[in-house]
Structure formats: structure tokens, C-alpha cells
Short mmCIF file of C-alpha atoms in Angstrom, two decimals:
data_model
loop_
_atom_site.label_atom_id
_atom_site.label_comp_id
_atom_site.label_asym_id
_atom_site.label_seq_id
_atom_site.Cartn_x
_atom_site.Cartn_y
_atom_site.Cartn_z
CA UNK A 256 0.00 0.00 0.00
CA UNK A 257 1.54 3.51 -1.07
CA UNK A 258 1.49 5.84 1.48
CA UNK A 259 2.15 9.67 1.48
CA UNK A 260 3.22 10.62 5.70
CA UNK A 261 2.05 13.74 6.98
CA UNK A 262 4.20 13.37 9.66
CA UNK A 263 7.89 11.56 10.90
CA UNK A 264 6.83 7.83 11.68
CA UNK A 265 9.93 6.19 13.02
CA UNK A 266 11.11 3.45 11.10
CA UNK A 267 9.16 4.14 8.24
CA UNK A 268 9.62 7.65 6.85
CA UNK A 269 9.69 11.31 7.17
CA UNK A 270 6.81 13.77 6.60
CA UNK A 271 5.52 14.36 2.99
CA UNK A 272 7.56 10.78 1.97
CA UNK A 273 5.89 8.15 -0.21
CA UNK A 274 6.10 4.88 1.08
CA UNK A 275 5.10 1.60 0.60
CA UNK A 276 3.85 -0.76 3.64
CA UNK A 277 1.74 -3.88 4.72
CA UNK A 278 -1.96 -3.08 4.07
CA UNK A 279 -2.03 -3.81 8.02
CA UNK A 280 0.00 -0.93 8.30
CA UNK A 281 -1.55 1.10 6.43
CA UNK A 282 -4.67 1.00 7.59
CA UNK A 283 -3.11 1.89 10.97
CA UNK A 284 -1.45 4.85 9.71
CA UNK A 285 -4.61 6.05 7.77
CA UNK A 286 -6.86 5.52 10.64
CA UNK A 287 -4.22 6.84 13.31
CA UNK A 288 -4.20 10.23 11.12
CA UNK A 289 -0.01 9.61 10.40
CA UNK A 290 -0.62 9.22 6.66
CA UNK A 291 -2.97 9.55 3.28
CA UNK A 292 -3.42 7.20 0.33
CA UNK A 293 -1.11 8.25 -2.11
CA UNK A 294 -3.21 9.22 -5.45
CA UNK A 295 -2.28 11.84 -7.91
CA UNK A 296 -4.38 14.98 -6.01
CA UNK A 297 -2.52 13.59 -2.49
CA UNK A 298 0.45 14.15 -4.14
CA UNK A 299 -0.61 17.76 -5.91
CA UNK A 300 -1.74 18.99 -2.81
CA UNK A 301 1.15 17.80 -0.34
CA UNK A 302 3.67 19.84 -3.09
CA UNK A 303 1.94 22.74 -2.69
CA UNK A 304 2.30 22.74 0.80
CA UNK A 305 5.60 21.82 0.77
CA UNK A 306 6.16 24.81 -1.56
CA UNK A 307 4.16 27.35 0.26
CA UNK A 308 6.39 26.01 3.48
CA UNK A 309 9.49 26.17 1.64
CA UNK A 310 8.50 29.91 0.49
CA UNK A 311 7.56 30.78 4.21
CA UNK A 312 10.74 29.34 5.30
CA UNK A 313 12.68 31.54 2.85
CA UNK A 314 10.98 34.80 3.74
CA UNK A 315 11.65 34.17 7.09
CA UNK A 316 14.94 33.76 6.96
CA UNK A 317 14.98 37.08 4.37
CA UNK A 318 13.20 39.05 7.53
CA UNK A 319 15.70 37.69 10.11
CA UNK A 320 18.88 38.41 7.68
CA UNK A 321 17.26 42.17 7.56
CA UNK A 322 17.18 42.49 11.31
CA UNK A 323 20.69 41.00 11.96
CA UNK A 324 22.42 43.63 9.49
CA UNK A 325 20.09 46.31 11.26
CA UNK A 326 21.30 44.67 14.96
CA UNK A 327 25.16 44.36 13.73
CA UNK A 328 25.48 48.34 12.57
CA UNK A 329 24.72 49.03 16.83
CA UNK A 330 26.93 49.84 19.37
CA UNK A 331 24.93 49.58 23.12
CA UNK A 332 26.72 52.09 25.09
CA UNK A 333 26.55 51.30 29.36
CA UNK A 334 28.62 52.85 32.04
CA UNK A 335 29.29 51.55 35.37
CA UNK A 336 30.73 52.96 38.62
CA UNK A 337 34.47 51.92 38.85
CA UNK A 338 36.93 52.37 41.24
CA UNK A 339 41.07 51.91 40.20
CA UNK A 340 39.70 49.29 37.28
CA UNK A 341 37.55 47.62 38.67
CA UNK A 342 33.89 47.73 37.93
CA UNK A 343 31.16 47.39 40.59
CA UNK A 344 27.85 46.43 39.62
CA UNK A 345 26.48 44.41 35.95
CA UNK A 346 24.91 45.33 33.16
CA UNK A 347 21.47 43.05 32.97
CA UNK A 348 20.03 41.23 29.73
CA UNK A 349 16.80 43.47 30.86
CA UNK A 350 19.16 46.83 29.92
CA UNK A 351 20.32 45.38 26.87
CA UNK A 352 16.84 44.15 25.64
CA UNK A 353 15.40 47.62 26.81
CA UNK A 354 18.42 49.72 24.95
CA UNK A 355 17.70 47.73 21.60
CA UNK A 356 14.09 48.81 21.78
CA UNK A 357 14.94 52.30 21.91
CA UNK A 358 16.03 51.35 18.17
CA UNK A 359 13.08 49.80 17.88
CA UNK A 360 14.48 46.30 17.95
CA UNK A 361 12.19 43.74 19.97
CA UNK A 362 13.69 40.89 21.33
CA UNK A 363 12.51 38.69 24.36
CA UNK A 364 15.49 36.86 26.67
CA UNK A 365 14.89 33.92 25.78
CA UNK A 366 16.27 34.99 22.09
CA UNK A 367 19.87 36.08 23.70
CA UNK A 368 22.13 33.45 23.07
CA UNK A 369 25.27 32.99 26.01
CA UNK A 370 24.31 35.73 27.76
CA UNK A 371 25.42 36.42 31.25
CA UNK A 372 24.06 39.53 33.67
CA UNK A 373 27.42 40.93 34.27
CA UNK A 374 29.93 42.54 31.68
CA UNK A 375 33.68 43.45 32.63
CA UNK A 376 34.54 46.84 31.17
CA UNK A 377 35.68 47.28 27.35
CA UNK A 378 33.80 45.72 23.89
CA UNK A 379 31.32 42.36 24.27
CA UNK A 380 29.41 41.09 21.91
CA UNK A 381 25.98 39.12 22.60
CA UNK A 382 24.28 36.69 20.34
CA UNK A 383 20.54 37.07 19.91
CA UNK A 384 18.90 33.74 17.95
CA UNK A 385 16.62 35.59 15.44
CA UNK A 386 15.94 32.61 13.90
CA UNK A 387 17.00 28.86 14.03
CA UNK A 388 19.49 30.01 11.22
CA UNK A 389 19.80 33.35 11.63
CA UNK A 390 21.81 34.80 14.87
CA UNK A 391 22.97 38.23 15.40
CA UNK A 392 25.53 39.54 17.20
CA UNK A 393 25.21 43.00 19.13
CA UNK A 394 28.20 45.10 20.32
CA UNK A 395 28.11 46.62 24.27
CA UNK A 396 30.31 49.06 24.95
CA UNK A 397 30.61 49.32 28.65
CA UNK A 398 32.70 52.39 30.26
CA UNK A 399 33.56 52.83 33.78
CA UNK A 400 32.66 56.65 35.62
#
């Protein structure tokens, strides 16, 4: 029985695959809601959606490319009390996510990547995960007073 999956079935096949299993099988996988009887409209219709995903997909990745060049021209500018070097306090992921809204760049902290709440004095860059193949890196520059 030819198969098309609309979703991963382990040891058979990944989503959108044809396949070819036991009628047993397939009646499982039809009734379960895993698969559809491959005919020709099945197949028409699960290329289209492949396509439309594959176009989503690429815009996405268009959007998050825009943002990272847009994130990458900034320099964050923070200050923090010093005293002979060293630096007393930190500069929080809340400051950094509230400074890159003031350029009207929204991110959440779950999207920076290695981040830590406290910076030593000089040039750090953070990674923010704009996508699952897009990440941007932002430059702090942190000063003492």
C-alpha cells in the first residue's frame, strides 16, 4: 500500500515521503491520522504545501537576515561605577533588551544566546537567535565613571 506521511513515523519515513507498507500498516497509519493514500491529487496537494512552506521558510529567513544587518550596525553604550579598574555592579540582559528597543528592535530573553548579567569593562558582543538560522551579534560598549 503507497502511502504519502504527513508526519515523521519512526522506522518508516519522514513527513511528505511516499512509502510503501503492509496493508495492516496502512490501515493503521490512515486511521491513526499519520498518513494519506497516495493518489495523484494527495500528491498535488502535499507539493503545494511543501512549496508554500518552503517559500515561508525563505521569507523568514529574508526578515531575520534584515534584522541582523540592522542589529550588527549598533553599538549599546553602558557605564558603570568603577573604582582603580575595577567595575562594581552588571549590566542586565533586561538593559540590553530595553536599549535595543529604543532602536526599535524587539527581542525577548529567551532569544539572547550565552548571555550572562554581568559585563567586565571594554567591547562584548551578545548573540541574539533571530531565527534557528539566523543569529545576530550585538556590540556593548561598557565604560567605567
Amino acid at each position: 500500500m503507497k502511502l504519502i506521511l504527513l508526519q515523521d513515523v519512526k522506522n518508516v519515513g519522514k513527513k511528505n515521503q511516499i512509502v510503501d507498507v503492509k496493508d495492516g500498516y496502512g490501515n493503521f497509519l490512515l486511521n491513526s491520522g499519520k498518513a494519506i493514500a497516495h493518489t495523484a491529487k494527495a500528491r498535488e496537494i502535499v507539493d503545494k504545501q511543501v512549496k508554500d512552506a518552503k517559500q515561508e521558510y525563505d521569507y523568514q529567513v529574508k526578515q531575520a537576515t534584515m534584522l541582523k544587518q540592522k542589529i550588527e550596525a549598533i553599538t549599546l553604550n553602558f557605564s558603570l561605577k568603577t573604582n582603580q579598574g575595577h567595575a562594581f555592579g552588571s549590566i542586565s540582559n533586561k538593559q540590553v533588551i530595553d536599549q535595543l528597543a529604543q532602536h526599535n528592535i524587539h527581542v525577548d530573553k529567551f532569544m539572547l544566546v550565552d548571555a550572562t548579567n554581568s559585563y567586565g569593562l571594554g567591547l562584548h558582543k551578545i548573540g541574539i537567535k533571530l531565527h534557528k538560522d539566523v543569529t545576530a551579534y550585538v556590540t556593548l560598549s561598557i565604560t567605567g565613571e
